[in-house]
Amino acid sequence: MKIALPSRRALALLRALAASALPLFARAPKRWQRSSPYVVAGVFVVVLLPVTINVLTHDYKAGGGWAGALGVAQTVPLLLAVTRPLQAWLIIFAADVLGAVLIHSDSAGRAWPWPPAVIVGYLVLMAALGLRETTRRLLGVWLVTGATGVLFEVFAPGGSISTHVLLFVLSGVMLAFTGALRSRGETARRLAEQETISEAERAQRTLLEERARIARELHDVVAHHMSVITVQADSAPYRLTGLDDAAREEFASIASSARESLSEMRRLLTVLRSEGSGDSGGERAPQPGVDRLQQLVEATVRAGLPARLSLATDLPALAPAVDLSAYRIVQEALANVVRHAPGAATRISVTCDDRHLTVVVVNGPATGRTSPLEASGTGHGLVGMRERVRLTGGRLDTGPLPDGGFRVAARLPLDAPPALDSLT
């Protein structure tokens, strides 16, 4: 059986109402803030309930049973307004309309259709509605309130004091004020969420840029070895005597595969460089290593940073990836010192044991004042260090020091892992 369109709309409205059952301030950080709406609603119920019953009984001559039932229906649902304000409004508004009908004949010289206690409770209800419901629903509630008051005005008893305009104006002001607060809070929440998303995207973009830059640099290292393989395979038949035809074909196949792989790597490098810097020509200078750290430190000292290098004299021949990573880590650490701690005394130490190369860069607190541009940074430095250390299978330790300085310590294995090949 098909459901009529009005029935489907009613079901959709009920589902929407059921989905918005979180209490007011449910996401507040402190417990007392989360419970404050219940406390406020409870205080109004405790105050308004006896006042409403007393006014209906003595001023409007309502029977004790009717006065009690109306008093409960007009005040107790304020507790429901904390979680479901629209349902609470339906109950309270229906009770207020019924009360206005019952006290019609005894309202001469008194407020009608809305007694003062009803107006106070209704404004509390409007505050809960404004903090939870959409602008469209708030406008609907306000217009229904005003239309009902105008309808009652047609049948107003003689000598009564009309209050429908007062309630219409005050409820509109309350809805506008609390609705503006809700809109402002939602805007602030969306901005915070967008900032969080933007920060995550920025961090991911930075990581990808660093990986691409490292891949471009490692390409030169791997390409050198591939070129050596190609030359050795091509020259083997001329250097080695007594090779049969099968061996010559095997060397030719090795040389062909090496040349094809080298061509694919160069094609990949062209893509990476064109995407990263717009320069398809690439850099032609050889990649630096530990042997050029002294030149790097001297250039840093000339730039105004007091830096001192301690380089072990018994360093073994390092794998190209480890050699390049050690140089780049020191370079990026010094760049961070210049940016975040200008003038700080800096010590660079490069030592080696049987299995690992250890690089330590320690700087003291800044002696000069950092500008906002220097303090902002791009986030590439530490990200690049972590990626280089991870790709070589090493370990990185970074963090501030008690005296206000900063420490960068990298421990790189002397033999780079085979996983580096996947980057090229």
Short mmCIF file of C-alpha atoms in Angstrom, two decimals:
data_model
loop_
_atom_site.label_atom_id
_atom_site.label_comp_id
_atom_site.label_asym_id
_atom_site.label_seq_id
_atom_site.Cartn_x
_atom_site.Cartn_y
_atom_site.Cartn_z
CA MET A 1 0.00 0.00 0.00
CA LYS A 2 1.38 3.40 -1.00
CA ILE A 3 1.72 6.16 1.56
CA ALA A 4 0.21 9.50 0.57
CA LEU A 5 2.55 12.47 0.12
CA PRO A 6 1.35 14.32 3.29
CA SER A 7 1.83 11.12 5.29
CA ARG A 8 5.41 10.73 3.98
CA ARG A 9 6.16 14.31 4.90
CA ALA A 10 4.77 13.74 8.39
CA LEU A 11 6.95 10.62 8.79
CA ALA A 12 10.01 12.54 7.59
CA LEU A 13 9.27 15.26 10.13
CA LEU A 14 8.97 12.69 12.91
CA ARG A 15 12.27 11.10 11.88
CA ALA A 16 13.95 14.50 11.90
CA LEU A 17 12.55 15.22 15.34
CA ALA A 18 13.74 11.85 16.67
CA ALA A 19 17.24 12.44 15.28
CA SER A 20 17.68 15.72 17.14
CA ALA A 21 17.39 14.35 20.66
CA LEU A 22 20.76 15.51 21.97
CA PRO A 23 20.32 17.77 25.02
CA LEU A 24 21.26 21.43 24.87
CA PHE A 25 24.99 21.95 25.50
CA ALA A 26 25.54 18.16 25.16
CA ARG A 27 28.96 18.78 23.62
CA ALA A 28 30.10 21.24 26.29
CA PRO A 29 33.52 20.30 27.74
CA LYS A 30 32.53 20.48 31.43
CA ARG A 31 29.91 18.47 33.25
CA TRP A 32 28.25 21.43 34.95
CA GLN A 33 27.81 23.09 31.57
CA ARG A 34 26.09 19.99 30.19
CA SER A 35 23.72 19.78 33.16
CA SER A 36 22.95 23.51 33.37
CA PRO A 37 19.96 23.37 30.91
CA TYR A 38 18.24 20.80 33.14
CA VAL A 39 18.91 22.91 36.22
CA VAL A 40 17.51 26.07 34.61
CA ALA A 41 14.42 24.26 33.29
CA GLY A 42 13.88 22.62 36.67
CA VAL A 43 14.06 25.97 38.48
CA PHE A 44 11.43 27.48 36.16
CA VAL A 45 9.18 24.45 36.60
CA VAL A 46 9.43 24.61 40.41
CA VAL A 47 8.68 28.34 40.41
CA LEU A 48 6.02 28.53 37.69
CA LEU A 49 3.98 25.43 38.58
CA PRO A 50 2.58 26.64 41.94
CA VAL A 51 2.25 30.20 40.66
CA THR A 52 0.25 29.05 37.62
CA ILE A 53 -2.08 26.85 39.68
CA ASN A 54 -2.61 29.62 42.23
CA VAL A 55 -3.37 32.26 39.56
CA LEU A 56 -5.80 30.00 37.70
CA THR A 57 -7.59 29.05 40.91
CA HIS A 58 -7.90 32.46 42.62
CA ASP A 59 -7.76 35.04 39.81
CA TYR A 60 -9.55 33.18 37.02
CA LYS A 61 -11.84 31.01 39.20
CA ALA A 62 -10.78 27.79 37.48
CA GLY A 63 -11.64 24.54 39.21
CA GLY A 64 -8.93 22.84 41.25
CA GLY A 65 -8.70 19.87 38.89
CA TRP A 66 -8.49 22.00 35.77
CA ALA A 67 -6.03 24.39 37.39
CA GLY A 68 -3.72 21.56 38.41
CA ALA A 69 -3.87 19.82 35.02
CA LEU A 70 -3.26 23.06 33.11
CA GLY A 71 -0.45 24.08 35.45
CA VAL A 72 1.34 20.77 34.90
CA ALA A 73 0.81 20.83 31.13
CA GLN A 74 2.04 24.44 30.83
CA THR A 75 5.22 24.08 32.93
CA VAL A 76 6.51 20.50 33.29
CA PRO A 77 7.19 20.06 29.52
CA LEU A 78 9.91 22.71 29.91
CA LEU A 79 12.09 19.80 31.04
CA LEU A 80 11.36 18.07 27.72
CA ALA A 81 12.44 21.23 25.89
CA VAL A 82 16.06 20.50 26.84
CA THR A 83 16.14 17.56 24.42
CA ARG A 84 13.02 17.95 22.22
CA PRO A 85 11.95 21.59 22.21
CA LEU A 86 9.53 21.29 19.27
CA GLN A 87 7.54 18.52 20.95
CA ALA A 88 7.54 20.50 24.19
CA TRP A 89 6.18 23.51 22.29
CA LEU A 90 3.33 21.46 20.88
CA ILE A 91 2.30 20.32 24.37
CA ILE A 92 2.69 23.69 26.07
CA PHE A 93 1.05 25.67 23.26
CA ALA A 94 -1.94 23.31 23.22
CA ALA A 95 -2.25 23.68 27.01
CA ASP A 96 -1.99 27.48 26.74
CA VAL A 97 -4.75 27.57 24.10
CA LEU A 98 -6.96 25.30 26.19
CA GLY A 99 -6.34 27.46 29.25
CA ALA A 100 -7.27 30.62 27.34
CA VAL A 101 -10.59 29.00 26.36
CA LEU A 102 -11.36 27.86 29.92
CA ILE A 103 -10.64 31.24 31.56
CA HIS A 104 -12.47 33.23 28.85
CA SER A 105 -15.56 33.92 30.92
CA ASP A 106 -13.63 35.02 34.05
CA SER A 107 -11.03 37.33 32.46
CA ALA A 108 -12.72 40.70 32.96
CA GLY A 109 -10.08 43.13 34.21
CA ARG A 110 -7.36 40.53 33.85
CA ALA A 111 -4.72 39.49 31.27
CA TRP A 112 -6.10 37.39 28.43
CA PRO A 113 -5.47 35.16 26.47
CA TRP A 114 -2.02 34.72 28.01
CA PRO A 115 -1.63 35.22 31.78
CA PRO A 116 1.78 36.52 33.01
CA ALA A 117 2.97 33.08 34.18
CA VAL A 118 2.15 31.67 30.73
CA ILE A 119 4.18 34.43 29.05
CA VAL A 120 7.24 33.72 31.24
CA GLY A 121 7.12 29.97 30.59
CA TYR A 122 6.57 30.54 26.88
CA LEU A 123 9.65 32.77 26.63
CA VAL A 124 11.76 30.08 28.31
CA LEU A 125 10.42 27.62 25.76
CA MET A 126 11.28 30.04 22.91
CA ALA A 127 14.87 30.21 24.17
CA ALA A 128 15.18 26.41 23.99
CA LEU A 129 13.63 26.40 20.51
CA GLY A 130 15.92 29.14 19.22
CA LEU A 131 19.03 27.27 20.36
CA ARG A 132 18.04 24.03 18.64
CA GLU A 133 15.70 24.46 15.67
CA THR A 134 16.17 25.82 12.16
CA THR A 135 15.19 29.34 11.15
CA ARG A 136 12.29 28.00 9.08
CA ARG A 137 10.75 26.21 12.05
CA LEU A 138 11.31 29.19 14.34
CA LEU A 139 9.48 31.43 11.88
CA GLY A 140 6.62 28.93 11.72
CA VAL A 141 6.30 28.78 15.53
CA TRP A 142 6.34 32.57 15.75
CA LEU A 143 3.68 33.01 13.07
CA VAL A 144 1.42 30.36 14.65
CA THR A 145 1.75 32.18 17.99
CA GLY A 146 0.81 35.49 16.42
CA ALA A 147 -2.07 34.07 14.35
CA THR A 148 -3.55 32.37 17.42
CA GLY A 149 -3.35 35.62 19.38
CA VAL A 150 -5.10 37.53 16.57
CA LEU A 151 -7.83 34.88 16.44
CA PHE A 152 -8.37 35.14 20.20
CA GLU A 153 -8.55 38.92 19.93
CA VAL A 154 -11.72 38.55 17.85
CA PHE A 155 -13.42 36.77 20.77
CA ALA A 156 -11.79 38.77 23.58
CA PRO A 157 -14.07 39.14 26.65
CA GLY A 158 -15.12 42.62 27.58
CA GLY A 159 -12.86 44.49 30.01
CA SER A 160 -9.93 42.06 29.62
CA ILE A 161 -6.32 43.17 29.17
CA SER A 162 -5.04 41.93 25.79
CA THR A 163 -1.61 40.25 25.97
CA HIS A 164 -1.33 38.62 22.56
CA VAL A 165 0.74 41.48 21.08
CA LEU A 166 3.07 41.43 24.06
CA LEU A 167 3.71 37.69 23.71
CA PHE A 168 4.10 38.00 19.93
CA VAL A 169 6.78 40.70 20.23
CA LEU A 170 8.67 39.16 23.15
CA SER A 171 8.68 35.67 21.61
CA GLY A 172 9.97 37.12 18.33
CA VAL A 173 12.80 38.92 20.12
CA MET A 174 13.72 35.77 22.06
CA LEU A 175 13.66 33.58 18.95
CA ALA A 176 15.77 36.07 16.99
CA PHE A 177 18.34 36.39 19.77
CA THR A 178 18.76 32.67 20.51
CA GLY A 179 18.60 31.80 16.80
CA ALA A 180 21.45 34.23 16.13
CA LEU A 181 23.46 32.60 18.92
CA ARG A 182 22.84 29.17 17.41
CA SER A 183 23.82 30.33 13.92
CA ARG A 184 26.99 31.89 15.27
CA GLY A 185 27.91 28.71 17.12
CA GLU A 186 27.29 26.57 14.03
CA THR A 187 29.39 28.92 11.92
CA ALA A 188 32.25 28.73 14.43
CA ARG A 189 31.98 24.93 14.50
CA ARG A 190 32.05 24.68 10.71
CA LEU A 191 35.06 26.98 10.55
CA ALA A 192 36.87 24.85 13.12
CA GLU A 193 36.07 21.69 11.15
CA GLN A 194 37.22 23.30 7.91
CA GLU A 195 40.46 24.43 9.54
CA THR A 196 41.06 20.90 10.78
CA ILE A 197 40.43 19.48 7.30
CA SER A 198 42.63 22.13 5.70
CA GLU A 199 45.44 21.41 8.15
CA ALA A 200 45.25 17.68 7.43
CA GLU A 201 45.25 18.33 3.68
CA ARG A 202 48.19 20.71 4.05
CA ALA A 203 50.16 18.13 6.03
CA GLN A 204 49.39 15.45 3.44
CA ARG A 205 50.40 17.76 0.59
CA THR A 206 53.65 18.60 2.38
CA LEU A 207 54.40 14.91 2.86
CA LEU A 208 53.77 14.14 -0.81
CA GLU A 209 55.95 17.06 -1.92
CA GLU A 210 58.79 15.85 0.28
CA ARG A 211 58.47 12.30 -1.01
CA ALA A 212 58.58 13.57 -4.59
CA ARG A 213 61.66 15.68 -3.85
CA ILE A 214 63.42 12.75 -2.17
CA ALA A 215 62.49 10.49 -5.09
CA ARG A 216 64.02 12.99 -7.52
CA GLU A 217 67.27 13.02 -5.54
CA LEU A 218 67.43 9.25 -5.11
CA HIS A 219 66.88 8.84 -8.84
CA ASP A 220 70.38 10.19 -9.48
CA VAL A 221 71.83 7.68 -7.04
CA VAL A 222 70.07 4.68 -8.59
CA ALA A 223 70.59 5.92 -12.15
CA HIS A 224 74.34 5.92 -11.58
CA HIS A 225 74.30 2.24 -10.61
CA MET A 226 72.05 1.37 -13.54
CA SER A 227 74.44 3.11 -15.93
CA VAL A 228 77.35 1.13 -14.48
CA ILE A 229 75.43 -2.13 -14.99
CA THR A 230 74.71 -1.16 -18.61
CA VAL A 231 78.37 -0.36 -19.35
CA GLN A 232 79.62 -3.53 -17.67
CA ALA A 233 77.13 -5.73 -19.52
CA ASP A 234 77.97 -4.13 -22.88
CA SER A 235 81.72 -4.42 -22.39
CA ALA A 236 81.76 -7.92 -20.87
CA PRO A 237 82.04 -9.77 -24.23
CA TYR A 238 85.11 -7.69 -25.08
CA ARG A 239 86.75 -7.95 -21.66
CA LEU A 240 86.12 -11.66 -21.06
CA THR A 241 87.53 -14.19 -23.51
CA GLY A 242 86.06 -17.56 -24.29
CA LEU A 243 82.40 -16.63 -23.93
CA ASP A 244 79.95 -18.75 -25.88
CA ASP A 245 77.00 -17.37 -27.81
CA ALA A 246 74.53 -18.03 -24.94
CA ALA A 247 76.64 -15.98 -22.50
CA ARG A 248 76.99 -13.14 -25.01
CA GLU A 249 73.19 -13.09 -25.49
CA GLU A 250 72.70 -13.07 -21.71
CA PHE A 251 74.98 -10.04 -21.31
CA ALA A 252 73.19 -8.33 -24.19
CA SER A 253 69.83 -9.02 -22.52
CA ILE A 254 71.11 -7.59 -19.22
CA ALA A 255 72.35 -4.43 -20.95
CA SER A 256 69.06 -4.03 -22.82
CA SER A 257 66.98 -4.43 -19.64
CA ALA A 258 69.21 -1.96 -17.80
CA ARG A 259 68.87 0.62 -20.59
CA GLU A 260 65.08 0.16 -20.66
CA SER A 261 64.84 0.56 -16.88
CA LEU A 262 67.04 3.65 -17.03
CA SER A 263 64.80 5.16 -19.71
CA GLU A 264 61.70 4.52 -17.59
CA MET A 265 63.38 6.12 -14.57
CA ARG A 266 64.31 9.21 -16.59
CA ARG A 267 60.73 9.43 -17.87
CA LEU A 268 59.46 9.28 -14.27
CA LEU A 269 61.98 11.89 -13.19
CA THR A 270 60.75 14.24 -15.93
CA VAL A 271 57.19 13.94 -14.57
CA LEU A 272 58.26 14.52 -10.98
CA ARG A 273 60.37 17.56 -11.81
CA SER A 274 57.76 19.13 -14.08
CA GLU A 275 55.06 18.71 -11.41
CA GLY A 276 57.23 19.84 -8.56
CA SER A 277 59.09 22.82 -9.96
CA GLY A 278 58.06 23.34 -13.56
CA ASP A 279 61.62 22.59 -14.66
CA SER A 280 61.81 19.59 -16.93
CA GLY A 281 65.53 19.91 -17.33
CA GLY A 282 66.34 18.84 -13.80
CA GLU A 283 69.42 19.53 -11.76
CA ARG A 284 72.73 18.47 -13.25
CA ALA A 285 74.98 19.01 -10.22
CA PRO A 286 76.07 15.86 -8.35
CA GLN A 287 74.18 15.06 -5.15
CA PRO A 288 75.97 16.26 -1.99
CA GLY A 289 77.13 14.04 0.83
CA VAL A 290 78.84 14.09 4.21
CA ASP A 291 82.09 15.27 2.62
CA ARG A 292 80.41 18.62 1.85
CA LEU A 293 79.10 19.30 5.35
CA GLN A 294 82.10 21.53 6.15
CA GLN A 295 81.23 23.80 3.22
CA LEU A 296 77.58 23.90 4.35
CA VAL A 297 78.53 24.88 7.89
CA GLU A 298 80.95 27.54 6.70
CA ALA A 299 78.23 29.08 4.52
CA THR A 300 75.88 29.05 7.52
CA VAL A 301 78.46 30.79 9.69
CA ARG A 302 78.92 33.47 7.04
CA ALA A 303 75.13 33.99 7.14
CA GLY A 304 75.38 34.93 10.84
CA LEU A 305 74.65 31.65 12.62
CA PRO A 306 77.42 30.51 15.02
CA ALA A 307 77.67 26.85 14.07
CA ARG A 308 80.40 24.29 14.81
CA LEU A 309 80.90 20.93 13.08
CA SER A 310 82.37 17.81 14.65
CA LEU A 311 82.98 15.27 11.88
CA ALA A 312 84.50 11.87 12.57
CA THR A 313 87.65 11.21 10.59
CA ASP A 314 87.18 7.44 10.32
CA LEU A 315 83.93 7.42 8.40
CA PRO A 316 83.63 4.46 6.03
CA ALA A 317 82.36 4.68 2.48
CA LEU A 318 78.64 5.37 2.88
CA ALA A 319 75.82 4.10 0.73
CA PRO A 320 74.73 6.92 -1.63
CA ALA A 321 71.23 7.13 -0.09
CA VAL A 322 72.62 7.34 3.46
CA ASP A 323 75.28 9.86 2.40
CA LEU A 324 72.66 12.10 0.76
CA SER A 325 70.19 11.74 3.65
CA ALA A 326 72.79 12.74 6.24
CA TYR A 327 73.65 15.89 4.30
CA ARG A 328 69.99 16.85 3.77
CA ILE A 329 69.13 16.31 7.44
CA VAL A 330 71.89 18.68 8.55
CA GLN A 331 70.90 21.17 5.84
CA GLU A 332 67.23 21.19 6.87
CA ALA A 333 68.09 21.34 10.58
CA LEU A 334 70.30 24.40 10.02
CA ALA A 335 67.56 26.01 7.92
CA ASN A 336 65.12 25.50 10.80
CA VAL A 337 67.58 27.10 13.23
CA VAL A 338 67.96 30.13 10.98
CA ARG A 339 64.18 30.42 10.68
CA HIS A 340 63.07 29.75 14.26
CA ALA A 341 66.14 30.55 16.41
CA PRO A 342 68.29 33.18 14.64
CA GLY A 343 71.66 33.70 16.26
CA ALA A 344 71.48 30.52 18.35
CA ALA A 345 74.72 28.63 18.94
CA THR A 346 74.54 25.37 17.01
CA ARG A 347 76.58 22.17 17.25
CA ILE A 348 76.64 19.51 14.52
CA SER A 349 78.06 16.09 15.26
CA VAL A 350 78.51 13.24 12.76
CA THR A 351 79.83 9.96 14.17
CA CYS A 352 79.81 6.34 13.12
CA ASP A 353 79.99 2.89 14.68
CA ASP A 354 80.03 -0.54 13.06
CA ARG A 355 76.42 -0.42 11.92
CA HIS A 356 75.06 3.13 12.09
CA LEU A 357 75.83 6.71 11.16
CA THR A 358 74.65 9.15 13.84
CA VAL A 359 73.86 12.78 12.99
CA VAL A 360 73.07 15.21 15.83
CA VAL A 361 72.21 18.91 15.46
CA VAL A 362 71.66 20.84 18.71
CA ASN A 363 70.95 24.56 18.94
CA GLY A 364 70.47 26.83 21.92
CA PRO A 365 67.73 29.44 22.43
CA ALA A 366 67.34 32.25 19.93
CA THR A 367 69.42 35.35 20.63
CA GLY A 368 67.50 37.49 18.14
CA ARG A 369 63.84 38.21 17.69
CA THR A 370 62.00 36.09 15.13
CA SER A 371 59.69 37.78 12.69
CA PRO A 372 56.18 36.39 12.02
CA LEU A 373 57.40 35.14 8.63
CA GLU A 374 60.28 33.26 10.22
CA ALA A 375 58.12 31.81 12.99
CA SER A 376 55.45 30.52 10.64
CA GLY A 377 57.56 28.07 8.61
CA THR A 378 56.25 25.71 5.99
CA GLY A 379 56.38 22.42 7.86
CA HIS A 380 58.68 20.85 5.24
CA GLY A 381 61.80 20.58 7.42
CA LEU A 382 60.80 17.95 9.97
CA VAL A 383 58.59 16.15 7.45
CA GLY A 384 61.53 15.81 5.06
CA MET A 385 63.82 14.56 7.82
CA ARG A 386 61.31 11.92 8.92
CA GLU A 387 60.82 10.70 5.37
CA ARG A 388 64.55 10.44 4.69
CA VAL A 389 65.21 8.57 7.91
CA ARG A 390 62.23 6.25 7.33
CA LEU A 391 63.34 5.45 3.79
CA THR A 392 66.81 4.49 4.94
CA GLY A 393 65.41 2.32 7.75
CA GLY A 394 66.81 4.57 10.48
CA ARG A 395 65.39 6.42 13.47
CA LEU A 396 64.81 10.13 14.11
CA ASP A 397 64.46 11.90 17.46
CA THR A 398 63.47 15.57 17.58
CA GLY A 399 62.22 17.83 20.33
CA PRO A 400 62.76 20.98 22.39
CA LEU A 401 65.37 21.22 25.14
CA PRO A 402 64.85 22.59 28.68
CA ASP A 403 66.95 25.68 27.96
CA GLY A 404 64.75 26.70 25.04
CA GLY A 405 66.85 25.10 22.31
CA PHE A 406 66.07 22.23 19.97
CA ARG A 407 67.67 18.85 19.19
CA VAL A 408 67.63 16.75 16.04
CA ALA A 409 69.20 13.29 16.21
CA ALA A 410 69.16 10.82 13.31
CA ARG A 411 70.53 7.29 13.37
CA LEU A 412 71.00 5.89 9.87
CA PRO A 413 72.04 2.32 9.03
CA LEU A 414 75.23 2.11 6.98
CA ASP A 415 73.57 -0.23 4.49
CA ALA A 416 70.42 1.36 3.00
CA PRO A 417 67.47 -1.10 2.75
CA PRO A 418 66.43 -2.47 -0.64
CA ALA A 419 63.01 -0.78 -0.23
CA LEU A 420 64.59 2.41 -1.52
CA ASP A 421 64.37 1.03 -5.03
CA SER A 422 60.58 1.35 -4.94
CA LEU A 423 60.84 5.14 -4.81
CA THR A 424 62.41 5.36 -8.20
#
